[in-house]
Structure formats: structure tokens, C-alpha cells
XYZ file of C-alpha atoms in Angstrom:
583
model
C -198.202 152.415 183.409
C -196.992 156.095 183.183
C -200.015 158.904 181.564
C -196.708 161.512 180.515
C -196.971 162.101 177.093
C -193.635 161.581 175.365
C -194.345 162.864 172.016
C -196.796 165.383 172.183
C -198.405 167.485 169.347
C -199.687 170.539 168.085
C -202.158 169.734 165.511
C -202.032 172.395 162.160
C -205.668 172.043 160.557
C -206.370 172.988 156.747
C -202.731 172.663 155.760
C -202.479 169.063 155.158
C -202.482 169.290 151.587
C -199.064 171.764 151.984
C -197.033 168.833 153.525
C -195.344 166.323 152.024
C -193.067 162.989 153.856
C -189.907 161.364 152.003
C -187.559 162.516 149.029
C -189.720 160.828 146.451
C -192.721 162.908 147.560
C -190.730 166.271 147.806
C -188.608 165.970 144.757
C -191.920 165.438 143.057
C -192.916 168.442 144.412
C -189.950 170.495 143.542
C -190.110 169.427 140.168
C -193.602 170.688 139.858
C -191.693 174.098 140.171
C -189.125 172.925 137.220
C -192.019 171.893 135.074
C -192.178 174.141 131.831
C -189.669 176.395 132.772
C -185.818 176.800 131.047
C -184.125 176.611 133.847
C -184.572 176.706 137.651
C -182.673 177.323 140.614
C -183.288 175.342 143.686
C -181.669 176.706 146.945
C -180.948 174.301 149.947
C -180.045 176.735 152.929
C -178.828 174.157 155.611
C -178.372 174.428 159.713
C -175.057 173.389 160.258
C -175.228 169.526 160.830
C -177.230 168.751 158.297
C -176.998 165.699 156.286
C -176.327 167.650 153.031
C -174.947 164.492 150.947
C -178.673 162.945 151.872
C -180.464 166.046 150.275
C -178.431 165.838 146.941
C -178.963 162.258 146.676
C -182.598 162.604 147.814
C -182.858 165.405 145.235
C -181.517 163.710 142.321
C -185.100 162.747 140.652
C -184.509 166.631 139.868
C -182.081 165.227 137.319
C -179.944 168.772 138.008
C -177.725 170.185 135.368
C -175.269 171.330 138.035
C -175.097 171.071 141.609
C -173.230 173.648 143.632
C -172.178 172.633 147.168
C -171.917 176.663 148.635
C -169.458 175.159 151.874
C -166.743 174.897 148.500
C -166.349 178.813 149.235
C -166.165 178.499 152.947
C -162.645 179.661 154.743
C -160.294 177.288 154.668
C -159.952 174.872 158.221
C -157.312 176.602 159.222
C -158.142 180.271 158.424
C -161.628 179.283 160.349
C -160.218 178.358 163.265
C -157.873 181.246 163.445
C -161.062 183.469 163.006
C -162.744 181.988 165.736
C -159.943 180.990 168.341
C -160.635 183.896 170.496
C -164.137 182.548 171.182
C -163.221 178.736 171.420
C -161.139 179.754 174.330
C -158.852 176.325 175.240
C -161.277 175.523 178.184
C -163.015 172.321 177.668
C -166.904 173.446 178.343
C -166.650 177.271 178.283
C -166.288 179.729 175.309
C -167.080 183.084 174.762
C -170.578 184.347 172.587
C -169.493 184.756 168.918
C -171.077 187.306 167.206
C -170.441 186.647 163.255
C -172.747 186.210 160.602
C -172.052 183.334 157.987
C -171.011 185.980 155.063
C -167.666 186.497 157.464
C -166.842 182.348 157.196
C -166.442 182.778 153.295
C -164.284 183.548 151.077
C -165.451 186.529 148.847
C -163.604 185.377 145.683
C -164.677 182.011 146.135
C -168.365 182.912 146.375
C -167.614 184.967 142.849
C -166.670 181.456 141.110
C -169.310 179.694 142.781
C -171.598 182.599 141.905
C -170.633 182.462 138.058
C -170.935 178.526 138.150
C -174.385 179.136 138.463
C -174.756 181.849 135.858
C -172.935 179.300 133.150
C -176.158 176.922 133.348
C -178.698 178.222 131.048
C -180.935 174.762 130.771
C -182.354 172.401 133.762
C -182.207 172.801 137.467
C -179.472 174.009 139.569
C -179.001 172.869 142.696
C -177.511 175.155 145.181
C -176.968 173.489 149.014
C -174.877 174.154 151.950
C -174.531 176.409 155.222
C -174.514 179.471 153.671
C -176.183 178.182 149.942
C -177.966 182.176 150.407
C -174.953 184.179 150.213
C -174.356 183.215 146.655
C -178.479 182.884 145.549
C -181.953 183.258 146.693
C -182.385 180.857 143.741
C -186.475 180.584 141.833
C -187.270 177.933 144.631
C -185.820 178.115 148.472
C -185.703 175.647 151.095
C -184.534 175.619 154.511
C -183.290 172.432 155.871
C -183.235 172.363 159.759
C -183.044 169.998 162.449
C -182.933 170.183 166.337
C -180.110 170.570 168.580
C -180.921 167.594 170.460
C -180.734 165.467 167.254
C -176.716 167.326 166.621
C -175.787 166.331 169.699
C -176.928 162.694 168.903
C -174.451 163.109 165.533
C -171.893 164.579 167.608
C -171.817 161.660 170.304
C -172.110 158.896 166.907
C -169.218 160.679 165.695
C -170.803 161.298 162.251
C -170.640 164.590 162.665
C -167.692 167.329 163.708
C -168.454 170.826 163.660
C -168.789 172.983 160.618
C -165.572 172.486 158.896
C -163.841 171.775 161.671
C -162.741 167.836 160.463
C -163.236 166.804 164.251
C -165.634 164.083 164.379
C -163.364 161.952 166.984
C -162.856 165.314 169.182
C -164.330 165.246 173.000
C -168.337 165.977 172.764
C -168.251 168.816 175.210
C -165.402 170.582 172.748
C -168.047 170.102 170.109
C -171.136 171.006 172.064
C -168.866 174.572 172.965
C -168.048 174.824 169.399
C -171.977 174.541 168.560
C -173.051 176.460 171.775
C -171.135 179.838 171.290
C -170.241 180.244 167.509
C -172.265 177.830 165.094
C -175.417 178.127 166.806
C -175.479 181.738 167.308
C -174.195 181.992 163.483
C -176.918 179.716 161.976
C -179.622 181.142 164.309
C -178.584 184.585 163.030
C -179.256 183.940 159.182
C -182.083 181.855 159.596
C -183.871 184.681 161.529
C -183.040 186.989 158.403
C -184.580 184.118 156.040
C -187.002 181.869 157.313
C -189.861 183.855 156.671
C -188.884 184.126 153.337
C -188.731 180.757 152.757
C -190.552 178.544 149.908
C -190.419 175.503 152.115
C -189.052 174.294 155.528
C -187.534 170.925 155.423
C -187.630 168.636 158.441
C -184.180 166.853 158.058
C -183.841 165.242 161.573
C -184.484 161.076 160.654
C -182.169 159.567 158.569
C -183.587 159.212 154.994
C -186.985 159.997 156.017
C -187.441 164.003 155.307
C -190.898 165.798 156.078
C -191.422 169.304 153.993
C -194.116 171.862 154.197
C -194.278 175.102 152.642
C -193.322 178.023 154.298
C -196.783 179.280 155.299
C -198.094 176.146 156.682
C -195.128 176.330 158.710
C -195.933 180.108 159.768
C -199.645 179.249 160.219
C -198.035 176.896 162.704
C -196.068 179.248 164.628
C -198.898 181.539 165.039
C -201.142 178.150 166.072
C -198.417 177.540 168.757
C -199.000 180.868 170.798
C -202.743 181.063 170.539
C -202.950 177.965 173.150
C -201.048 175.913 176.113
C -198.330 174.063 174.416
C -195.647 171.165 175.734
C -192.531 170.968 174.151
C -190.952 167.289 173.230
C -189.175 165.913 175.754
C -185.469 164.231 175.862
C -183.839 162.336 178.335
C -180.527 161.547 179.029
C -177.997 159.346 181.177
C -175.190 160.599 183.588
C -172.885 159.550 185.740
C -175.327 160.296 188.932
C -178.260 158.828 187.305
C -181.586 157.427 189.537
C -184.234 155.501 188.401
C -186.840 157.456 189.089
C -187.183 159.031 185.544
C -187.232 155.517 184.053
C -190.289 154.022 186.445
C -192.395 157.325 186.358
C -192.250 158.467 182.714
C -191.996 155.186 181.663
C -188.790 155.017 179.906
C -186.970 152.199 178.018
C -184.184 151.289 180.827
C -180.507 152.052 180.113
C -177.241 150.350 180.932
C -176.360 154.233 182.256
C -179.072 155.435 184.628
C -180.978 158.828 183.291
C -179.795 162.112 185.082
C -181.399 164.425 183.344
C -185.199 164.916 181.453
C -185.810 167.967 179.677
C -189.200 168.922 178.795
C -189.199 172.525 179.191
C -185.634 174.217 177.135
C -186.981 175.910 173.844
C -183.386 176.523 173.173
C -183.101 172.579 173.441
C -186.150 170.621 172.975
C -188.121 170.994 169.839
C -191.998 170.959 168.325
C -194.128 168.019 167.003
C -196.629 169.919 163.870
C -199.271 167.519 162.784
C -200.618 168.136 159.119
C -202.580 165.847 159.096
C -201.040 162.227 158.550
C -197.170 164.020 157.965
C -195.551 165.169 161.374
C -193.045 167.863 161.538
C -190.031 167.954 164.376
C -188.970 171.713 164.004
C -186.730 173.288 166.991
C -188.633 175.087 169.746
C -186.511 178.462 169.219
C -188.316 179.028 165.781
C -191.428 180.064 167.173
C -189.235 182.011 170.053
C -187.960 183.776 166.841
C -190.692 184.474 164.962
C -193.329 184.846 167.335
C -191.422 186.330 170.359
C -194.281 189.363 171.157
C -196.899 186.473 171.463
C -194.885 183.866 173.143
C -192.981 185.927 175.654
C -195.478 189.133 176.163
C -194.039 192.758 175.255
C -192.662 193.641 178.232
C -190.900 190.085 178.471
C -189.517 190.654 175.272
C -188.394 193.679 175.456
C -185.806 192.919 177.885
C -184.768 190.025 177.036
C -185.370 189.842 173.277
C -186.226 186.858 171.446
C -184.675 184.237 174.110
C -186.968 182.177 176.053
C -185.706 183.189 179.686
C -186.968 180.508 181.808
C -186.280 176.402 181.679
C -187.614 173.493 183.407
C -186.031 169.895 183.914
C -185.494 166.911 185.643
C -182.472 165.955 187.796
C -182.720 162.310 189.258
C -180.694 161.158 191.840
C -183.489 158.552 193.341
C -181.459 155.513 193.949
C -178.295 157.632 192.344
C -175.593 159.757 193.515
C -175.187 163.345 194.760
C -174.719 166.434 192.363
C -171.487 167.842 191.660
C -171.115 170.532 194.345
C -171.275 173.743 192.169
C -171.672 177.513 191.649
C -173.490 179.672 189.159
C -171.500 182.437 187.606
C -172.837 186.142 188.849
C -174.300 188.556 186.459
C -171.429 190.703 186.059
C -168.962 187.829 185.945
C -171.441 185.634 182.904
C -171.382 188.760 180.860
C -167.837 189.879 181.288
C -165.879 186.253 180.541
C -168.857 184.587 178.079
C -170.386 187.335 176.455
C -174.228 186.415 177.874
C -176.411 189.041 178.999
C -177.814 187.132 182.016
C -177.023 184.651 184.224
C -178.235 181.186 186.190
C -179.951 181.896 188.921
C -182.570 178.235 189.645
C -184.227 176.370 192.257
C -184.618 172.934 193.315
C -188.445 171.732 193.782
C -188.860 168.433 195.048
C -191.104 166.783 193.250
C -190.077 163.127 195.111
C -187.618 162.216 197.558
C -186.792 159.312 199.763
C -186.058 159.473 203.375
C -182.966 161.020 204.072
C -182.604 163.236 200.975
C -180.907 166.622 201.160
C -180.062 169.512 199.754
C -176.446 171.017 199.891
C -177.430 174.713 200.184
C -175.000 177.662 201.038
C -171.924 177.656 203.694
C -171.383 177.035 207.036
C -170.848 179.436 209.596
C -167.486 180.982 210.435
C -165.436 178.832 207.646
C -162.077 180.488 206.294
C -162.930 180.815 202.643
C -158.987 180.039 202.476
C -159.031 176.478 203.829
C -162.164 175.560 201.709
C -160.558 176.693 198.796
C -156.932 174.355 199.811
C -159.026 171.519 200.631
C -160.726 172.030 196.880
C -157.802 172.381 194.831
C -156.296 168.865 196.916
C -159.097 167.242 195.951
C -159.143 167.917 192.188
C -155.033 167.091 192.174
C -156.530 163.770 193.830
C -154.799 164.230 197.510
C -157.585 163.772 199.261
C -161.259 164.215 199.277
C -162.946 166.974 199.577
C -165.151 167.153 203.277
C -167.787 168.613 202.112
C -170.576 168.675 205.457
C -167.366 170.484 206.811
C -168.170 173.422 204.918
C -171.790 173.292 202.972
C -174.879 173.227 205.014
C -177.408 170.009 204.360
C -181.130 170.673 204.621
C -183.489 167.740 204.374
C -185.379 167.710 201.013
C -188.992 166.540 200.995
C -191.228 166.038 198.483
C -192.504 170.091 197.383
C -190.104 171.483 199.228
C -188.845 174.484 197.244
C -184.883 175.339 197.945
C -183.734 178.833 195.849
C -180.745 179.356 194.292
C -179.605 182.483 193.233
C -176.238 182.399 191.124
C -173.441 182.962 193.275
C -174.838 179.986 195.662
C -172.923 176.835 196.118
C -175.313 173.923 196.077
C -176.110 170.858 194.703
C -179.097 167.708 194.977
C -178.211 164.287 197.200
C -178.865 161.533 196.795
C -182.549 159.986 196.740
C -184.212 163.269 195.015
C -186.088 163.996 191.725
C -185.745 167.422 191.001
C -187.760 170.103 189.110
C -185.211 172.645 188.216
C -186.698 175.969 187.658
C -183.610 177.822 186.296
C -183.410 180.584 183.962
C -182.096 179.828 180.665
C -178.448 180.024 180.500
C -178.423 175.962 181.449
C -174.344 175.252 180.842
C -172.442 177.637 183.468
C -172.234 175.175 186.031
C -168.883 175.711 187.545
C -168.177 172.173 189.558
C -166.101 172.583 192.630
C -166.346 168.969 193.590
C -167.383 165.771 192.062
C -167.667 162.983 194.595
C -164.066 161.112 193.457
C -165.736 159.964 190.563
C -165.316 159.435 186.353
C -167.988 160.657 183.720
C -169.289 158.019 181.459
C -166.862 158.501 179.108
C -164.198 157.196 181.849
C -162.765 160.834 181.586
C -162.456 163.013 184.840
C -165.753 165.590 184.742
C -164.662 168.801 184.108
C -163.947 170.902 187.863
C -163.719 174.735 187.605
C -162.332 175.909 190.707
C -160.364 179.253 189.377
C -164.332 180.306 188.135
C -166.094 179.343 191.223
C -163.607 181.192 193.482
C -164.274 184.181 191.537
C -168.173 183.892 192.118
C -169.178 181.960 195.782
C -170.813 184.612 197.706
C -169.177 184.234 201.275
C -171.680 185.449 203.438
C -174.403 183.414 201.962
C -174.217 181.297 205.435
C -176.382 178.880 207.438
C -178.396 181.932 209.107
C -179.242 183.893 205.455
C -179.535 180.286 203.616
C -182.452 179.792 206.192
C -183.905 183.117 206.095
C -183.797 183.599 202.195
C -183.838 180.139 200.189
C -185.383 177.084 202.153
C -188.936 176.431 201.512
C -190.534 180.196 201.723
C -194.358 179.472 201.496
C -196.470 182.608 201.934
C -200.165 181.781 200.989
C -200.937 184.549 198.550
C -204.650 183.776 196.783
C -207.759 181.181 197.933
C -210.981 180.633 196.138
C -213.304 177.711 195.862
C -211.689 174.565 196.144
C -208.446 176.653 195.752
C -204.898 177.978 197.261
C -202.133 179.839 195.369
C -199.135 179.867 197.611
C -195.818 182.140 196.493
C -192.932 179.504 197.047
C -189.994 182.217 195.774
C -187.929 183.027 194.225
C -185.381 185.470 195.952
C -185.595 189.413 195.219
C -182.325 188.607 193.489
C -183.507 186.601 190.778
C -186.240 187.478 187.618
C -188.286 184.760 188.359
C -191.556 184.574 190.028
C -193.050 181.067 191.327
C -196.626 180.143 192.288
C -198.362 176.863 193.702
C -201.695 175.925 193.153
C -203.076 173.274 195.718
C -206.687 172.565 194.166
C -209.720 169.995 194.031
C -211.873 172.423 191.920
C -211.131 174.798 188.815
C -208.490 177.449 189.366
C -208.729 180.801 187.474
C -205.307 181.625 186.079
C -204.321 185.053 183.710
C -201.003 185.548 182.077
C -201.482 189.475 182.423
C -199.160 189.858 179.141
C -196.385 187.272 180.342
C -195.683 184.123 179.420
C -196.537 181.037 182.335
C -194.243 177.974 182.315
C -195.928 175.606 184.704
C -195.412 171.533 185.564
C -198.525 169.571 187.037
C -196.860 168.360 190.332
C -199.192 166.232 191.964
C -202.163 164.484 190.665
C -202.776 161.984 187.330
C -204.292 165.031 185.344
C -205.821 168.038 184.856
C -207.320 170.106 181.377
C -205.959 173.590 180.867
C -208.936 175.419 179.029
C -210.051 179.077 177.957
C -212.993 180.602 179.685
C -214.162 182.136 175.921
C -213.330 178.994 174.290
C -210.174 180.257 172.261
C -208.471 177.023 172.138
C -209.484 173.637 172.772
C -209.394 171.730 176.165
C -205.856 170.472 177.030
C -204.784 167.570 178.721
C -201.817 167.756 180.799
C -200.334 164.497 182.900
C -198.629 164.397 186.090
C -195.035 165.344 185.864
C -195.578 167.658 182.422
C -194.064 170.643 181.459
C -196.409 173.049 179.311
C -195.995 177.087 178.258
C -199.050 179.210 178.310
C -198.223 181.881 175.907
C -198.676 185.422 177.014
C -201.466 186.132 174.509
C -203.486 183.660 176.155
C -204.562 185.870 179.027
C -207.207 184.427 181.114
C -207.262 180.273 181.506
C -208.403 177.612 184.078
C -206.690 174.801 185.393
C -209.187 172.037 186.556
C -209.487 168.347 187.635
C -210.403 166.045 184.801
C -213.171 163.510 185.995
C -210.150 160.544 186.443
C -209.139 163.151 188.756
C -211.896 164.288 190.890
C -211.816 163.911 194.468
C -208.419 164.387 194.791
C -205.987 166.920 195.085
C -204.042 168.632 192.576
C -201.044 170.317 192.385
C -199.026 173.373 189.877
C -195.740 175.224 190.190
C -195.975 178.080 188.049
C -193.195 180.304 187.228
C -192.829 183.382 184.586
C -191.148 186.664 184.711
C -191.434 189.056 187.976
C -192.280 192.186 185.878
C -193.091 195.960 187.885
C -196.932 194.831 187.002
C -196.856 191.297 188.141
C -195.019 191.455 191.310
């Protein structure tokens, strides 16, 4: 029976009394706001995917005079997608960073009616609710309804949602996701940075009919909880076309018809936040405390290069008893910035954590191909000529459990068959250009999508058998050794930001984040207990195969054998941000 936690908490003490679970509960409490007063305005600001219909309904014990749906004042379908073509782009997956803010997806005179709607109810409550409810109120009483990204997705594949306005629901999911990805998100994120800490209460909206609120400063008191101790984020897995079954025996998941391919457990851009006040628990997205927090979370120097983005991600890629990768290439620096509009790129590495015998890793080119041919014998196999012979050209290295394989973007690569993966990637998790995908169909019976035209533009041609060797395949230098104790340096290349240490140990192992952030997975071993040599935060559990953040306030921390683990040896891959102090 698997240990790994799939729904870890952080527990918020001495704000239980500033949470409240379903409508009845937090319409009661919204009334107590109404009570004795003329008339009130209550202000719903909503992430776009939000079940808004649910909140008016849920709302209606409020008995309001007038409710104003804000998205009335919103440009029209057509006007919006004019406005934003340039950064759709017509590729399938790809799109191009939008920078708007949600005032430039209304129209003014609109707003102006909406606004004097408002201003014609002089008895009872008001209820004002929508994407963009602010830009015509702050309202006597504001909420902010949110959900995670994972859950939109979810409404996206259901097809009861479509983007923002967009009337899509039936469209392809990855046209959706890029729709989210590079405008809504980025649009939504925007405002609720200028708001949330503003806010009268934050409203969980991510199960159907079954809303958790808490007021804005219990929520705050939990952001600043979250970055004063080790943390794990909650964890999502999903199915793919590759899928092993690996994920399912370890973790302990409920099997699938489709195998899982992927577990994430360490994307704050993705994954999201159990609060616990007391018997009511909170799902909030991971970024909010990346927003509000960054300085603690991330460590000054972190943040001040690359703002408030979490720059590092962990997951899970199982191919145990599955299929190979797509053969791919991550875009280079210049390239990410100049045709998507992001300020750094995907450079990641592969570390075993399993493998069966005979796994491999496709890593870098043979010697002495014509970069010509390869290319011909790609673009045949994507019009469905032939296949594409791919030992002809990429080199195969056997993969072993803890090997370590680095990938800097630029690299083409991918994970055989019979491996479980840690990915240690930096953040920008979608520019995967596929240059091969095995002859096969995505789950959705549609071909994957292949970007050849990108990956030409990016394969570094001289990244050959010789350099592969010499640069990315398992470099172990032993760094550090105490009592019980050996920190190894397993990579990454000089050309990426990221730093990565292992920890082989039997006994406690003193650890510091020196002002930077430590994303680390427990690797071998049933358990070991994170804890704070001054006592600033309770002992902390962490389970083979978990993901957990140390926050760069921490500083100094131990990692140490918990007595169901004594005796036997332990195992860490650490990874944060190579900064000119932590080299």
C-alpha cells in the first residue's frame, strides 16, 4: 500500500472561525453585511471559468434587488477575437504572451449603463458578478471567486466550459488550453494581483455546488503560513497516449482505461494548495502565494530576476510498461522569447527514479549525420511515407535507476520505454516541439501535434555522441560528506539556471537555503521528516516519491530518517537556482 500523500495540507490555526463551507453558510454570512443597512453592494470578481450562474443562484438567500452580470459589457465575440487574433496565432498548441488587462476586453459605454444600473437601486443588495465585476464597482462587500487551472482544464475536456466569451465549448482542448495559457490566464492573473489583497473574502469555487469562503486575511495569514515552512503542493495525474503503470502501482492510483503519463506534484503555475481552517478546507491555486509572497517563497535575488514566477517544476513521466516519448526539442532562449513572448526557456533533465532492464534515453545526435537527410526523413514521416529511423540519427544511452541525463533546450531527446521519470525542468512546461511520434494517434484518435518547421529552427547540430557524453550523461562529482552523509552535484549544464544536489544518507543531513528557494523529491527510502534546527516550524513528513518546496526564508533545515526508516538508506535530489553566491 503506497505512503505518498495525495492530498496534502497546510494547516491555518486561529482562523477557523473566519471560514465558512456551502452557499447557505456564506450567504448567511454576506447577509450579516446587509443587515441594517439601506442598501449594499456585493461584488463577485470571478477567474475566468468560473461557474458564475452557481454563485447567483447560491447567492439568492441575499434576496438582491438587482443583479448585474459585468461580462454584459464585455466586447462583443467577434470584436474579442479580432483583438486577440494576433496572439491566438492559427497553430494548434502555440500562441504568443498577451499582455492586456481586462479593462481593454470591455466596452467603455457599456460599463457606463451597467455602471448607472447600479446607481438606480437605492434599497436592498446589489449583486455585481463576472470577469471583470471590478471595473464597474469595488462594491461595500468584495469577493473573489477563484479556482485552479487544473480544475479548467477538467471543464474544458467536459465541454462545459469554452473560453471567456469565446462560445467554443466543442473546440479541440489544446485550442482552449492556448487560449487559457497565453491571453486569459495572463489577463485574470494580472487583475487579481492588483486586487486580491484587497479583498473582503476569497471564495473557493472549484466543486460543483459545494463553495468554501474565508475572509481575506485568513487567507493572507495563510500565504504567509505557507513560506515560513516545507510545503507540498497537491498533486494531479493524468493519462496519455504513452502511459506506464508505474504511477498507478506506486502512488497508489485508481486504475484507468488510458494508462497515466504524466503526475505533477511540483508546477505552482499548475497544481494548487490544500488550507485547513479547521474542519473547512480550502483548494486555492499555488501561484497565489507565488504572487503575494514572491520575496519569501523565491528569495530576493531569485525574484529579482525572474519576478513573481516560480522558475523551477518537477513531474512524473511514466513509460514503465508504456511507450517511448515523442522525440522532441526545446525552443532556445532567443528563439522562446522572440516567437512566444516568454522571457526564458525549457531547459530539464531526466532522473531516473525506476527503470526496467533495457530502458534508454534518446539523448543528442549521432556522429557525422547530414542535418539535411534527418530533416527529409522527418518531414516523410509526418506526411506518413515512412517512418522515421530514429537509432539512425539519435544516440540511446541506457537509463538506470538515479541516473541523471541533462537537457539543455536546444537538445533533441526523449524517455523509452520502461522508465519513470523525475523531470526537473524549468517552468515554461508546454514548448515541446515533437519531431517524431512513434506512428501513433493521441487519445482523442487525432494525430499529436508534430512541429518540425520549430524544431529545425532550434536542434543544436553539434550536440553529438562525443559532447552528449562529456556534458549530459550522469555527471556525479561528490561535493559535501558528513556523518552518515554524501551530497553529490549530479548537474545541471553551465547552460542552464538550475543547480541539482543528491543526498545519499542513513543519518540527519544539514541543509540551508542561503536566500533561495529548494525544490527537492525524496528518491529512495519510505520516509524521512524535514525539520528546523530552532524549531520554527513543526516536523514534516515527507514519503517516498514526494515533491516538497522549502521556501527561501527557511534558511537552515535537516533532512533525517524517521524511525520506520532507520537502518536504511535514504535518498534527495535537490534543485534551486544557480545564483553568483550559490554556485
Amino acid at each position: 500500500m503506497s505512503s505518498y500523500d495525495k492530498e496534502p495540507i497546510i494547516a491555518i490555526d486561529g482562523w477557523e472561525r473566519e471560514a465558512w463551507a456551502g452557499y447557505a453558510s456564506i450567504a448567511g454570512r454576506l447577509a450579516e453585511h446587509a443587515a441594517g443597512r439601506t442598501r449594499t453592494v456585493v461584488v463577485v470578481e470571478c477567474y475566468p471559468g468560473v461557474r458564475i450562474e452557481e454563485i447567483a443562484a447560491g447567492f439568492s438567500p441575499l434576496r438582491p434587488a438587482r443583479v448585474i452580470r459585468a461580462e454584459d459589457a464585455a466586447l462583443s465575440a467577434e470584436l474579442l477575437q479580432a483583438k486577440l487574433e494576433r496572439y491566438l496565432t492559427d497553430d494548434r498548441v502555440f500562441g504568443y504572451m498577451a499582455p492586456f488587462h481586462v479593462d481593454e476586453l470591455y466596452d467603455g459605454k457599456k460599463l457606463e449603463f451597467l455602471a448607472e444600473q447600479i446607481e438606480e437601486v437605492q434599497e436592498g443588495v446589489i449583486l455585481v458578478i463576472g470577469f471583470g465585476a471590478t471595473l464597474l464597482t469595488k462594491g461595500d462587500v468584495l469577493v473573489y471567486a477563484d479556482l485552479a487551472r487544473w480544475e479548467i482544464q477538467q471543464r474544458y475536456r467536459s465541454k462545459e466550459l469554452g473560453n471567456w466569451r469565446a462560445n467554443n465549448e466543442d473546440e479541440d482542448i489544446l485550442r482552449k488550453y492556448k487560449r487559457g495559457f497565453f491571453v486569459e490566464w495572463r489577463t485574470a492573473d494580472r487583475l487579481k494581483r492588483s486586487l486580491l489583497d484587497h479583498v473582503d473574502y476569497y471564495l473557493d469555487t472549484n466543486r460543483k455546488d459545494d463553495p468554501r469562503m474565508v475572509t481575506g486575511k485568513a487567507l493572507f495569514a495563510g500565504l504567509r503560513e505557507t513560506v515560513r515552512r516545507p510545503f507540498r503542493l497537491v498533486p494531479y495525474f493524468d493519462p496519455g497516449v504513452w502511459g506506464g503503470h508505474w504511477l498507478e502501482e506506486k502512488i497508489g492510483l485508481e486504475p484507468r482505461e488510458n494508462p497515466y503519463a504524466w503526475g505533477f506534484d511540483g508546477v505552482p503555475e499548475e497544481n494548487s494548495l490544500y488550507f485547513q481552517y479547521g474542519d473547512i478546507r480550502v483548494e486555492l491555486p499555488s501561484i497565489n502565494v507565488v504572487f503575494f509572497e514572491p520575496k519569501a517563497l523565491l528569495g530576493e535575488q531569485v525574484y529579482a530576476r525572474f519576478g513573481a514566477e516560480f522558475p523551477i517544476r518537477f513531474d512524473f513521466l511514466d513509460t514503465i510498461g508504456g511507450q517511448n516519448l515523442s522525440l522532441q526539442v526545446h525552443p532556445l532562449t532567443d528563439y522562446i522569447r522572440e516567437q512566444f513572448g516568454m522571457s526564458y526557456t525549457q531547459d530539464e533533465s531526466y532522473y531516473i527514479l525506476d527503470a526496467k532492464e533495457g530502458a534508454v534515453v534518446y539523448l543528442g545526435l549521432k556522429e557525422g549525420i547530414d542535418p539535411g537527410s534527418m530533416m527529409a526523413d522527418l518531414e516523410q514521416a509526418q506526411q506518413g511515407e515512412v517512418s522515421f529511423p530514429a537509432d539512425k540519427y539519435t544516440n540511446t544511452f541506457p537509463a538506470r535507476k538515479h541516473d541523471h541525463f541533462l537537457i539543455p533546450a536546444g537538445t533533441v531527446h526523449c524517455s523509452g520505454t520502461d522508465a519513470m521519470v523525475l523531470e526537473i525542468s524549468a517552468t515554461p512546461y508546454i514548448f515541446t516541439f515533437k519531431l517524431w511520434d512513434w506512428d501513433r494517434l493521441g487519445l482523442d484518435g487525432k494525430p499529436r501535434p508534430v512541429h518540425i518547421e520549430h524544431g529545425k529552427r532550434n536542434i543544436q547540430w553539434d550536440r553529438t555522441t562525443g559532447w552528449v557524453e562529456r556534458n549530459l550523461v550522469d555527471r556525479t562529482e561528490r561535493v559535501a560528506e558528513g556523518d552518515g552523509w554524501v551530497e553529490e552535484r549530479t548537474g545541471m549544464h553551465e547552460l542552464e539556471f538550475i543547480e541539482t544536489r543528491r543526498h545519499w544518507f542513513t543519518a540527519k543531513v544539514p541543509h540551508n537555503t542561503n536566500g533561495v528557494f529548494h525544490m527537492l523529491n525524496l528518491v529512495e527510502g519510505e520516509e524521512a521528516v524535514v525539520e528546523s534546527p530552532s524549531g520554527e516550524f513543526a516536523p514534516f513528513i515527507i514519503r517516498y516519491a514526494e515533491t516538497f518546496i522549502v521556501p527561501a526564508s527557511v534558511g537552515p533545515y535537516t533532512i533525517a530518517p524517521t524511525s520506520r526508516s532507520q537502518g536504511t538508506r535514504l535518498g534527495t535530489i535537490k534543485a534551486y537556482v544557480r545564483t553568483c553566491t550559490n554556485r
